[in-house]
mmCIF file of C-alpha atoms in Angstrom:
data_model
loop_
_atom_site.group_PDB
_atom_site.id
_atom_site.type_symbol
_atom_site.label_atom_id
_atom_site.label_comp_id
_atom_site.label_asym_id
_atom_site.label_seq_id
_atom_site.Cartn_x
_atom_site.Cartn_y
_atom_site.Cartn_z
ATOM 1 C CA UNK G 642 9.056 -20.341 10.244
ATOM 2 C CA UNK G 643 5.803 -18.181 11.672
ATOM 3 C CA UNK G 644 4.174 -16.155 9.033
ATOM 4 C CA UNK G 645 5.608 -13.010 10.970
ATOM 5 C CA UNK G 646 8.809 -13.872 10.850
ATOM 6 C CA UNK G 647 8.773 -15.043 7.262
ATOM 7 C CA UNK G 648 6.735 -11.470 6.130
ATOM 8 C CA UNK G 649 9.843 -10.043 8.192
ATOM 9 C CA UNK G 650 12.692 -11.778 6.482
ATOM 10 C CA UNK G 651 11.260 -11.176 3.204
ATOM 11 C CA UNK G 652 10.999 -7.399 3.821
ATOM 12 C CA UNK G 653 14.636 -7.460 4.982
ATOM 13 C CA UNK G 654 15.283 -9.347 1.447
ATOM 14 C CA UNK G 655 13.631 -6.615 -0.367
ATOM 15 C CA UNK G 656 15.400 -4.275 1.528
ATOM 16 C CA UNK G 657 18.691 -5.382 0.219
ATOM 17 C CA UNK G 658 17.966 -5.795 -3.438
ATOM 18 C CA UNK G 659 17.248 -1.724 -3.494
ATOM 19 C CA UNK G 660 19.935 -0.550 -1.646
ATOM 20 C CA UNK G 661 21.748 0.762 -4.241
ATOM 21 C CA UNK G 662 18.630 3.018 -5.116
ATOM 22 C CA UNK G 663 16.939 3.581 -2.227
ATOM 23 C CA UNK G 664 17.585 5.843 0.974
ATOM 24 C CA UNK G 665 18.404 3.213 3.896
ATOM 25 C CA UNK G 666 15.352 3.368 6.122
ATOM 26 C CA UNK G 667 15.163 6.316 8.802
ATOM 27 C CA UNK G 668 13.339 5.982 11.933
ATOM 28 C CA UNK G 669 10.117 5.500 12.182
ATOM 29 C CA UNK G 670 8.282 8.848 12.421
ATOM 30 C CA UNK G 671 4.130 9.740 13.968
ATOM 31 C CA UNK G 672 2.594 12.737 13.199
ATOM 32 C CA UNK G 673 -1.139 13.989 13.423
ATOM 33 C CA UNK G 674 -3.364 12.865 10.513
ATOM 34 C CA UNK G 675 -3.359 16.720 9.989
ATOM 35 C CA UNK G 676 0.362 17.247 10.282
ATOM 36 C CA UNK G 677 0.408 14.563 8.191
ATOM 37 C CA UNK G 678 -1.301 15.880 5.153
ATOM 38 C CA UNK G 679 0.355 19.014 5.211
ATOM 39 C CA UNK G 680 3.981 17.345 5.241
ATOM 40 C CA UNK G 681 3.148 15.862 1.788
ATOM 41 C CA UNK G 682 5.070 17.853 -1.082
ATOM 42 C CA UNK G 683 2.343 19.207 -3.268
ATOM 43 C CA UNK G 684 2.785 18.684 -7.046
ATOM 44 C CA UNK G 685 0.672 18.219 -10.457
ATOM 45 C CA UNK G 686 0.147 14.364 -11.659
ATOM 46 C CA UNK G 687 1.422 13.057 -14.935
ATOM 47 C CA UNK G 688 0.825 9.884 -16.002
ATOM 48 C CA UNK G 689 2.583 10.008 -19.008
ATOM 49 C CA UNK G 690 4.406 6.967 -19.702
ATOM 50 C CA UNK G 691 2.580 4.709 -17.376
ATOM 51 C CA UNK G 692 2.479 0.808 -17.741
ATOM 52 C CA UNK G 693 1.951 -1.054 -15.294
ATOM 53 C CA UNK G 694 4.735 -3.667 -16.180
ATOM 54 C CA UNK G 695 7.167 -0.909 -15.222
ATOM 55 C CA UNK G 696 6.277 -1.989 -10.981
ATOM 56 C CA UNK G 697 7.485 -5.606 -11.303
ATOM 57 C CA UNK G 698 5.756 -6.978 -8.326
ATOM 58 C CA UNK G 699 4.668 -10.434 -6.401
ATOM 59 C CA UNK G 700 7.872 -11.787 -6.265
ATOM 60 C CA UNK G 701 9.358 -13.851 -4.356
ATOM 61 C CA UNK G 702 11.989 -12.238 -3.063
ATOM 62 C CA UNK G 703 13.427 -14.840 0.244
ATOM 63 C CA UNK G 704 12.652 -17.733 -1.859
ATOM 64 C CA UNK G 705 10.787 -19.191 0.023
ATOM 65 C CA UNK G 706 8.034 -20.002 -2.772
ATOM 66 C CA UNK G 707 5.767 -17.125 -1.131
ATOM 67 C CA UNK G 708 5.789 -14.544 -3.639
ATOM 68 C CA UNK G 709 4.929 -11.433 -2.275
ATOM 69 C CA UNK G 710 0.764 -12.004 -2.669
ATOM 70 C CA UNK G 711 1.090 -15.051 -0.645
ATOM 71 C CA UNK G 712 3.217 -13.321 2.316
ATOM 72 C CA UNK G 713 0.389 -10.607 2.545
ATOM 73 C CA UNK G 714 -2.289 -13.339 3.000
ATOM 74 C CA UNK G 715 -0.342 -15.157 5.531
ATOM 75 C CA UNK G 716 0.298 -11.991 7.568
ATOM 76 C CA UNK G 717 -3.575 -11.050 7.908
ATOM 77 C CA UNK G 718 -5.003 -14.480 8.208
ATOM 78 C CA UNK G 719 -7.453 -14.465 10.953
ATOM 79 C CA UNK G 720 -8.210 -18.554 10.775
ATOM 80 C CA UNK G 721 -5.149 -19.857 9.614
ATOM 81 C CA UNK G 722 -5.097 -22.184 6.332
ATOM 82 C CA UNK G 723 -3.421 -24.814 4.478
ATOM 83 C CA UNK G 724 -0.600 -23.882 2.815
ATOM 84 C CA UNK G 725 0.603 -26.435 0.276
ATOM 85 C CA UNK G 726 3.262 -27.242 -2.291
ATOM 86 C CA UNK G 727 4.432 -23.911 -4.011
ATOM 87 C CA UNK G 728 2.546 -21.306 -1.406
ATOM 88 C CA UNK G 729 -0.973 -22.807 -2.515
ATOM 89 C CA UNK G 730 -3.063 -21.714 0.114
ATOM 90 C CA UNK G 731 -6.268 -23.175 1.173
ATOM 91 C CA UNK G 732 -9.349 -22.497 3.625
ATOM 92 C CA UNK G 733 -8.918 -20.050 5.851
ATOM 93 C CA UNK G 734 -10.806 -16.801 6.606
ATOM 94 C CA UNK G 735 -9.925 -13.153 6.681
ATOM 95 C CA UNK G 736 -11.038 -9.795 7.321
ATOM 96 C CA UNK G 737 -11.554 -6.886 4.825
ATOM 97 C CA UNK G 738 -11.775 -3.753 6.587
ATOM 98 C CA UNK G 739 -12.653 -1.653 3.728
ATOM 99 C CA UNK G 740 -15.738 -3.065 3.705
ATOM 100 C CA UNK G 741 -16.141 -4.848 7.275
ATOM 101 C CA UNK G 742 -16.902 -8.160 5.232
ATOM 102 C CA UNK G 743 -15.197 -11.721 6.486
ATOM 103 C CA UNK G 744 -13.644 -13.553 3.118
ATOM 104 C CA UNK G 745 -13.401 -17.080 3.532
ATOM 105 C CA UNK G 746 -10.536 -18.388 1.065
ATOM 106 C CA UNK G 747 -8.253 -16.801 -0.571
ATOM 107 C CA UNK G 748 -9.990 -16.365 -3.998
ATOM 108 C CA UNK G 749 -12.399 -13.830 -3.165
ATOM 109 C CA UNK G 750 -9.815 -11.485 -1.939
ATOM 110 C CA UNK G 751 -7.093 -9.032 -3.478
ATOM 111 C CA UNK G 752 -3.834 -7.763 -2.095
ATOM 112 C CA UNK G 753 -4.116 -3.611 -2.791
ATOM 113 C CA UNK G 754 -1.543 -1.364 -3.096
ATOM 114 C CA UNK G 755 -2.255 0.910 -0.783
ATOM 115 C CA UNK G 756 -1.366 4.340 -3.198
ATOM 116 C CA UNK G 757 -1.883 2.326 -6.755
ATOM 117 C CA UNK G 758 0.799 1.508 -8.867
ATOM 118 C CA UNK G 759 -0.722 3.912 -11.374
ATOM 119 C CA UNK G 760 -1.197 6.805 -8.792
ATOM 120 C CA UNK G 761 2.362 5.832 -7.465
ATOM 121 C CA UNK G 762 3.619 6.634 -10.849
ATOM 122 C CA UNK G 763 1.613 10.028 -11.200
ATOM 123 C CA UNK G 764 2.795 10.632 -7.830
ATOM 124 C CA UNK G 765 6.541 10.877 -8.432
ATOM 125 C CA UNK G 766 7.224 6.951 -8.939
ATOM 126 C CA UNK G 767 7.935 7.538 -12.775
ATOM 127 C CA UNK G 768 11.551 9.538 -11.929
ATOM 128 C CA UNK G 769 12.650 6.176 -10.116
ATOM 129 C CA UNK G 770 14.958 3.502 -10.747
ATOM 130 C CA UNK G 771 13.037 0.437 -12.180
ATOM 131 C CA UNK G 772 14.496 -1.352 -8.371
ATOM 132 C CA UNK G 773 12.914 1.362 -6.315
ATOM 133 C CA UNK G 774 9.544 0.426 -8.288
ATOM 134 C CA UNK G 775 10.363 -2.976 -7.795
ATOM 135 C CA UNK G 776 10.528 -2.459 -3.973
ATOM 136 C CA UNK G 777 6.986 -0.527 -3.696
ATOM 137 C CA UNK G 778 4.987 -2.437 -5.335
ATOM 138 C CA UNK G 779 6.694 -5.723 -2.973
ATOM 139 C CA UNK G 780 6.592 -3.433 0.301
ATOM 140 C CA UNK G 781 6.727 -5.547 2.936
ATOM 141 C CA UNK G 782 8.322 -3.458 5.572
ATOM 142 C CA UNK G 783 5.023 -1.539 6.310
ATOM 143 C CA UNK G 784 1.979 -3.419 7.675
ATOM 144 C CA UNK G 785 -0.722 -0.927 5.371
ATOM 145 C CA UNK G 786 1.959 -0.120 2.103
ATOM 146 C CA UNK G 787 0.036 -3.728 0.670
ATOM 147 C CA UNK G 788 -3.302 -4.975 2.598
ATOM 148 C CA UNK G 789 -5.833 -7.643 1.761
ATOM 149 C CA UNK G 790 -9.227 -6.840 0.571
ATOM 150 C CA UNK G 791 -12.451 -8.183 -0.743
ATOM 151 C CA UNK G 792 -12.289 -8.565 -4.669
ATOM 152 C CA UNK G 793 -14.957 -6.064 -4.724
ATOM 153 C CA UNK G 794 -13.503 -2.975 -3.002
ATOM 154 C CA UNK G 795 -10.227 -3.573 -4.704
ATOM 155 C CA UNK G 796 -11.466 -3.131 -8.376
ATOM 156 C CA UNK G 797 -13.751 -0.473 -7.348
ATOM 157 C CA UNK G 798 -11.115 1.753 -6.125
ATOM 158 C CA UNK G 799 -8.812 0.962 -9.147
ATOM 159 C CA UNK G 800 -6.528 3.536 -9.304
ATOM 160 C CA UNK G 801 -8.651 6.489 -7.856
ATOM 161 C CA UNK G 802 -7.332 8.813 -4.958
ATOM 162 C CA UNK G 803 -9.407 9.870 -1.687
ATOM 163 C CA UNK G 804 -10.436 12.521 -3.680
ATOM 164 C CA UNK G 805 -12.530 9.585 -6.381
ATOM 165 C CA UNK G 806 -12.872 7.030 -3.730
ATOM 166 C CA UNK G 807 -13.501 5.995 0.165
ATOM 167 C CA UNK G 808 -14.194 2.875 1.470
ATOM 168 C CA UNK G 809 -17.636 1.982 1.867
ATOM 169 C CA UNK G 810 -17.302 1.086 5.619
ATOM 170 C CA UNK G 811 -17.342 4.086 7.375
ATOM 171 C CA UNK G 812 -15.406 2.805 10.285
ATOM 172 C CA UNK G 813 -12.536 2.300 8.131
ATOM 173 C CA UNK G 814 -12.638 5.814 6.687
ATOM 174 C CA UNK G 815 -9.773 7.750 9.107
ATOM 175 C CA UNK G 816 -7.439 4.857 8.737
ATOM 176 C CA UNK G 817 -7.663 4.395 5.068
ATOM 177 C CA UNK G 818 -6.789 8.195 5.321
ATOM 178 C CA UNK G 819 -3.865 7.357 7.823
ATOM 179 C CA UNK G 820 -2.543 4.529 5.822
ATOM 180 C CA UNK G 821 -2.868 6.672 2.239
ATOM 181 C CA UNK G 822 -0.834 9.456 3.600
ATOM 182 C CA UNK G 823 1.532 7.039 5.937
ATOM 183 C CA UNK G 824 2.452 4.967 2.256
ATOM 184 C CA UNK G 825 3.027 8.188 0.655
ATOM 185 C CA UNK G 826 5.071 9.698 3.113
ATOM 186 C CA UNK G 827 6.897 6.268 3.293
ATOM 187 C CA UNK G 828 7.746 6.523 -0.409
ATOM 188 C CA UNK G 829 7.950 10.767 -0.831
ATOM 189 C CA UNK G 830 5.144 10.645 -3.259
ATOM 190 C CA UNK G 831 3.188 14.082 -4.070
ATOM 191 C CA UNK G 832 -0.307 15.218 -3.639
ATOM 192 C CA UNK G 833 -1.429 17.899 -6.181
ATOM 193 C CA UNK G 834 -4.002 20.295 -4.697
ATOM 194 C CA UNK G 835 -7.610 18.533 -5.392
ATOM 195 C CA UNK G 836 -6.084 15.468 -3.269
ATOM 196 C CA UNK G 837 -4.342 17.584 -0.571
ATOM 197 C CA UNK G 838 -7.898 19.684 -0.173
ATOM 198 C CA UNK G 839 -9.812 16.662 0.039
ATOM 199 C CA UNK G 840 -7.919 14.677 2.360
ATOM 200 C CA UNK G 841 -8.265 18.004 4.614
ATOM 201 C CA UNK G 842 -11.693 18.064 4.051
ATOM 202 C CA UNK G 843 -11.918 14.096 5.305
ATOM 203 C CA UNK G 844 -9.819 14.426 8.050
ATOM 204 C CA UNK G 845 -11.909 17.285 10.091
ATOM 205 C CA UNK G 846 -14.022 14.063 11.222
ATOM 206 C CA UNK G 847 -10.663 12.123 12.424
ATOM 207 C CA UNK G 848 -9.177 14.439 14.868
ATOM 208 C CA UNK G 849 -7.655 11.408 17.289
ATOM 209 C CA UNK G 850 -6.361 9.792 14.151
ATOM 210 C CA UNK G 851 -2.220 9.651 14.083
ATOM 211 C CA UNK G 852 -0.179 8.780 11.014
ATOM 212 C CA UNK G 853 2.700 6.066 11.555
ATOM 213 C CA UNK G 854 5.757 5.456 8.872
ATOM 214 C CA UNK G 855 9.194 4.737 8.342
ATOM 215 C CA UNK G 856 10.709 6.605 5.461
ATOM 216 C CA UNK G 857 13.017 4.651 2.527
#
């Protein structure tokens, strides 16, 4: 099985364990980076109640001893690697394009949640079902909802918003914006106003930039 189709079946996996709590998928939709922004529903954050135990997440959910890390890796792999008893991958190189570096093994990188678990949660994640969490924080089905990025970048951004933090690559900056407000639109997550005015503010430099996603 090609990493493709594996990334594929295990979305379709995912899929079916939160049917019961999730909106079957619509079509998938394209708007204007601008358009974009101003379809998000605008609301304050709260964070109370937040752990981050409540997103169970790299599973694996086809059983096909990926869990859900793994799958991401061998989706964006550039130079393909070894790939050993139980998923152990080896060698291999891959880009980071928050930071235009080239990450050669899988150690130095991390697999980001596009939105954060913890902004996720602030965002309207903490009125769902504990299987709707499950199946964001394992989102397979969308090539930016999870991406693979240097160590680095990852723990800088932490859980911050556009608003806290950009990637340092300024190439990458209008389609970090894309993919933040393609995962939230995805997922029907909120913006309150600081975020929404920023990622206004960002976008003036991205006119060309369109926004791809496929509610759930």
């Amino acid at each position: 099985m090609d990493k493709t189709t594996a990334r594929a079946f295990a979305a379709a996996a995912l899929a079916l364990l939160s049917l019961t709590t999730v909106t079957p998928a619509q079509a998938a939709e394209t708007l204007s980076l601008h358009a974009g922004i101003e379809a998000l529903p605008q609301a304050a954050e709260v964070r109370d109640g937040y752990e981050r135990t409540k997103f169970r997440h790299w599973i694996d959910e086809d059983k096909d001893g990926c869990n859900t890390r793994a799958e991401v890796l061998l989706a964006e792999v550039v130079t393909e690697p070894t790939v050993g008893a139980g998923c152990k991958i080896t060698g291999g190189t891959w880009p980071s394009y928050y930071d235009e570096a080239t990450v050669a093994g899988p150690s130095g990188l991390d697999i980001d949640h596009m939105v954060p678990l913890a902004e996720a949660w602030d965002s309207g994640a903490s009125q769902w079902t504990a299987a709707r969490r499950q199946a964001y924080a394992n989102d397979l089905g969308a090539e930016r909802s999870l991406v693979a990025v240097t160590a680095k970048t990852n723990r800088s951004k932490a859980d911050q918003d556009p608003a806290e933090w950009m990637p340092p690559a300024a190439t990458a900056r209008c389609t970090y914006l894309a993919d933040w407000v393609g995962t939230k639109l995805r997922w029907s997550l909120t913006v309150d106003r600081r975020e929404r005015d920023t990622l206004r503010q960002l976008a003036a430099s991205c006119e060309s930039t369109d926004v791809e996603y496929e509610p759930v």
